[in-house]
Amino acid sequence: MAVASNLTNLPSKSLYPIRSLSSGIINSFRLAFERCPKPTPIGRTYRRSTGCSVRAISSSSSPSSSSRLEETVKTTAAENPVVVYSKTWCSYSSEVKSLFKRLGVQPLVIELDELGPQGPQLQRVLERLTGQHTVPNVFIGGKHIGGCTDTLKLYRNGELESMLAEANSKSPQS
């Protein structure tokens, strides 16, 4: 497998530690973790990340499990006023969760890194649905609003509170 052999050529002190997941549906799933939030060296240049991401190198997930996860994401976003797909170690995710806490909002937080093999699979489904491969991945009132930068921008523009109020008024829980 050409991709896997390229991964073994990484320097031993690479910023991209490699980890294999060998259980569940994702038997041959290999991940390269980007450091977050520090800049990532690429040759002599640096790329700044606007979120914490996991990039899939190869996968063997079944289409039916993927469509079930897609339906789960859609249902979860529709049935909860605020949903944050997050990772416990991501500073951007922490910033969004702290903002909601300061605003007195209790979002449904789904920590992808605590879901075992289903976490990376769920992140791929989120990327397919939203076009965003980073976390946090925020939904308000069933609508995807983006990540940390997008959420903070809505807050600074005074739009976030009205979106939250509208989402809470439409919520089946209210």
Short mmCIF file of C-alpha atoms in Angstrom, two decimals:
data_model
loop_
_atom_site.label_atom_id
_atom_site.label_comp_id
_atom_site.label_asym_id
_atom_site.label_seq_id
_atom_site.Cartn_x
_atom_site.Cartn_y
_atom_site.Cartn_z
CA MET A 1 0.00 0.00 0.00
CA ALA A 2 1.77 3.15 -1.21
CA VAL A 3 0.17 5.51 1.28
CA ALA A 4 1.14 3.40 4.27
CA SER A 5 4.74 3.09 3.09
CA ASN A 6 4.97 6.88 2.80
CA LEU A 7 3.84 7.17 6.41
CA THR A 8 6.66 4.97 7.63
CA ASN A 9 9.20 7.37 6.08
CA LEU A 10 8.24 10.18 8.49
CA PRO A 11 11.05 11.36 10.78
CA SER A 12 11.02 9.79 14.23
CA LYS A 13 10.33 13.17 15.88
CA SER A 14 7.54 14.01 13.46
CA LEU A 15 4.68 16.26 14.47
CA TYR A 16 2.45 13.56 12.97
CA PRO A 17 2.35 10.57 15.33
CA ILE A 18 0.63 7.63 13.65
CA ARG A 19 -1.87 5.41 15.44
CA SER A 20 -3.74 2.40 14.11
CA LEU A 21 -7.20 1.43 15.21
CA SER A 22 -7.72 -2.30 14.82
CA SER A 23 -11.17 -2.98 16.26
CA GLY A 24 -14.76 -2.62 15.11
CA ILE A 25 -15.71 -1.57 11.59
CA ILE A 26 -12.52 0.39 11.02
CA ASN A 27 -10.01 -2.47 11.03
CA SER A 28 -7.50 -0.87 8.67
CA PHE A 29 -8.11 2.75 9.56
CA ARG A 30 -4.89 4.76 9.91
CA LEU A 31 -4.87 8.28 11.23
CA ALA A 32 -2.38 11.12 11.14
CA PHE A 33 -3.06 13.57 13.94
CA GLU A 34 -2.26 17.22 13.38
CA ARG A 35 -0.99 19.11 16.37
CA CYS A 36 -3.47 21.63 17.59
CA PRO A 37 -3.40 24.63 17.76
CA LYS A 38 0.30 25.18 16.97
CA PRO A 39 1.39 25.83 13.37
CA THR A 40 2.25 22.72 11.39
CA PRO A 41 5.54 22.70 9.47
CA ILE A 42 5.26 21.82 5.78
CA GLY A 43 8.72 22.00 4.26
CA ARG A 44 9.96 25.48 5.15
CA THR A 45 6.50 27.01 5.48
CA TYR A 46 3.96 26.78 8.26
CA ARG A 47 0.24 26.30 8.00
CA ARG A 48 -2.04 27.56 10.77
CA SER A 49 -4.95 25.38 11.66
CA THR A 50 -8.34 26.94 12.39
CA GLY A 51 -9.51 23.85 14.22
CA CYS A 52 -8.32 20.48 15.44
CA SER A 53 -8.49 17.79 12.81
CA VAL A 54 -7.96 14.15 12.14
CA ARG A 55 -7.27 13.16 8.57
CA ALA A 56 -8.14 9.71 7.31
CA ILE A 57 -5.41 7.98 5.31
CA SER A 58 -7.42 4.87 4.43
CA SER A 59 -10.62 3.30 5.62
CA SER A 60 -12.72 0.18 5.37
CA SER A 61 -16.03 1.33 6.84
CA SER A 62 -19.24 -0.02 5.41
CA PRO A 63 -21.65 2.26 3.53
CA SER A 64 -24.61 1.13 5.66
CA SER A 65 -22.94 2.10 8.94
CA SER A 66 -21.98 5.42 7.39
CA SER A 67 -25.58 6.15 6.36
CA ARG A 68 -26.79 5.19 9.86
CA LEU A 69 -24.29 7.64 11.36
CA GLU A 70 -25.40 10.31 8.89
CA GLU A 71 -29.02 9.86 10.02
CA THR A 72 -27.89 9.96 13.66
CA VAL A 73 -26.08 13.28 13.11
CA LYS A 74 -29.11 14.79 11.35
CA THR A 75 -31.52 13.58 14.05
CA THR A 76 -29.25 14.71 16.88
CA ALA A 77 -28.89 18.20 15.37
CA ALA A 78 -32.63 18.47 14.74
CA GLU A 79 -33.71 17.30 18.20
CA ASN A 80 -31.31 19.41 20.28
CA PRO A 81 -31.11 23.22 20.33
CA VAL A 82 -27.28 23.25 20.42
CA VAL A 83 -24.93 20.40 19.50
CA VAL A 84 -21.13 20.57 19.62
CA TYR A 85 -19.04 17.77 18.13
CA SER A 86 -15.78 18.16 20.00
CA LYS A 87 -12.55 16.58 21.18
CA THR A 88 -11.49 16.79 24.80
CA TRP A 89 -7.93 17.90 23.96
CA CYS A 90 -8.84 20.56 21.38
CA SER A 91 -8.39 24.16 22.53
CA TYR A 92 -10.84 25.43 19.90
CA SER A 93 -13.50 23.04 21.19
CA SER A 94 -12.78 24.19 24.75
CA GLU A 95 -13.18 27.81 23.69
CA VAL A 96 -16.62 27.17 22.17
CA LYS A 97 -17.77 25.12 25.18
CA SER A 98 -16.57 27.92 27.51
CA LEU A 99 -18.46 30.53 25.47
CA PHE A 100 -21.69 28.56 25.71
CA LYS A 101 -21.14 28.08 29.45
CA ARG A 102 -20.68 31.86 29.92
CA LEU A 103 -23.91 32.40 27.98
CA GLY A 104 -25.75 29.92 30.21
CA VAL A 105 -26.27 27.46 27.36
CA GLN A 106 -25.92 23.73 27.93
CA PRO A 107 -25.19 22.21 24.52
CA LEU A 108 -25.23 18.52 23.81
CA VAL A 109 -21.48 17.87 23.58
CA ILE A 110 -20.29 14.78 21.72
CA GLU A 111 -16.60 14.12 22.38
CA LEU A 112 -15.38 12.29 19.28
CA ASP A 113 -12.15 11.15 20.93
CA GLU A 114 -14.13 9.29 23.60
CA LEU A 115 -16.19 7.24 21.13
CA GLY A 116 -13.49 4.71 20.28
CA PRO A 117 -13.39 3.58 16.64
CA GLN A 118 -16.73 5.24 15.91
CA GLY A 119 -15.25 8.72 16.59
CA PRO A 120 -13.12 8.99 13.42
CA GLN A 121 -15.94 7.46 11.39
CA LEU A 122 -18.37 10.03 12.79
CA GLN A 123 -15.91 12.81 11.97
CA ARG A 124 -15.78 11.64 8.34
CA VAL A 125 -19.59 11.69 8.22
CA LEU A 126 -19.57 15.23 9.64
CA GLU A 127 -17.09 16.27 6.97
CA ARG A 128 -19.30 14.81 4.26
CA LEU A 129 -22.39 16.59 5.65
CA THR A 130 -20.81 19.97 6.47
CA GLY A 131 -17.63 20.22 4.40
CA GLN A 132 -15.72 20.82 7.64
CA HIS A 133 -13.05 18.33 8.76
CA THR A 134 -12.16 20.10 12.00
CA VAL A 135 -13.73 20.29 15.45
CA PRO A 136 -15.59 21.89 17.03
CA ASN A 137 -18.44 21.29 14.64
CA VAL A 138 -21.39 23.36 15.94
CA PHE A 139 -25.09 23.05 15.14
CA ILE A 140 -27.73 25.49 16.42
CA GLY A 141 -31.42 24.86 15.82
CA GLY A 142 -30.60 21.98 13.49
CA LYS A 143 -28.44 24.22 11.31
CA HIS A 144 -24.68 23.82 10.94
CA ILE A 145 -23.03 27.12 11.84
CA GLY A 146 -19.38 26.06 11.54
CA GLY A 147 -16.49 25.85 13.96
CA CYS A 148 -14.88 28.01 16.62
CA THR A 149 -14.15 30.99 14.38
CA ASP A 150 -17.69 31.00 12.97
CA THR A 151 -19.27 30.71 16.43
CA LEU A 152 -17.13 33.52 17.86
CA LYS A 153 -17.89 35.72 14.85
CA LEU A 154 -21.64 35.22 15.38
CA TYR A 155 -21.17 36.10 19.06
CA ARG A 156 -19.18 39.26 18.32
CA ASN A 157 -21.77 40.36 15.73
CA GLY A 158 -24.57 39.91 18.27
CA GLU A 159 -26.22 37.19 16.19
CA LEU A 160 -25.47 34.15 18.37
CA GLU A 161 -27.84 35.02 21.22
CA SER A 162 -30.81 35.46 18.88
CA MET A 163 -29.99 32.16 17.15
CA LEU A 164 -29.83 30.45 20.55
CA ALA A 165 -33.13 31.99 21.66
CA GLU A 166 -34.83 30.91 18.44
CA ALA A 167 -33.40 27.39 18.71
CA ASN A 168 -34.57 27.09 22.33
CA SER A 169 -38.09 28.27 21.45
CA LYS A 170 -38.35 25.63 18.67
CA SER A 171 -36.85 22.89 20.82
CA PRO A 172 -39.13 19.94 21.60
CA GLN A 173 -37.69 20.06 25.14
CA SER A 174 -39.07 23.55 25.87
#
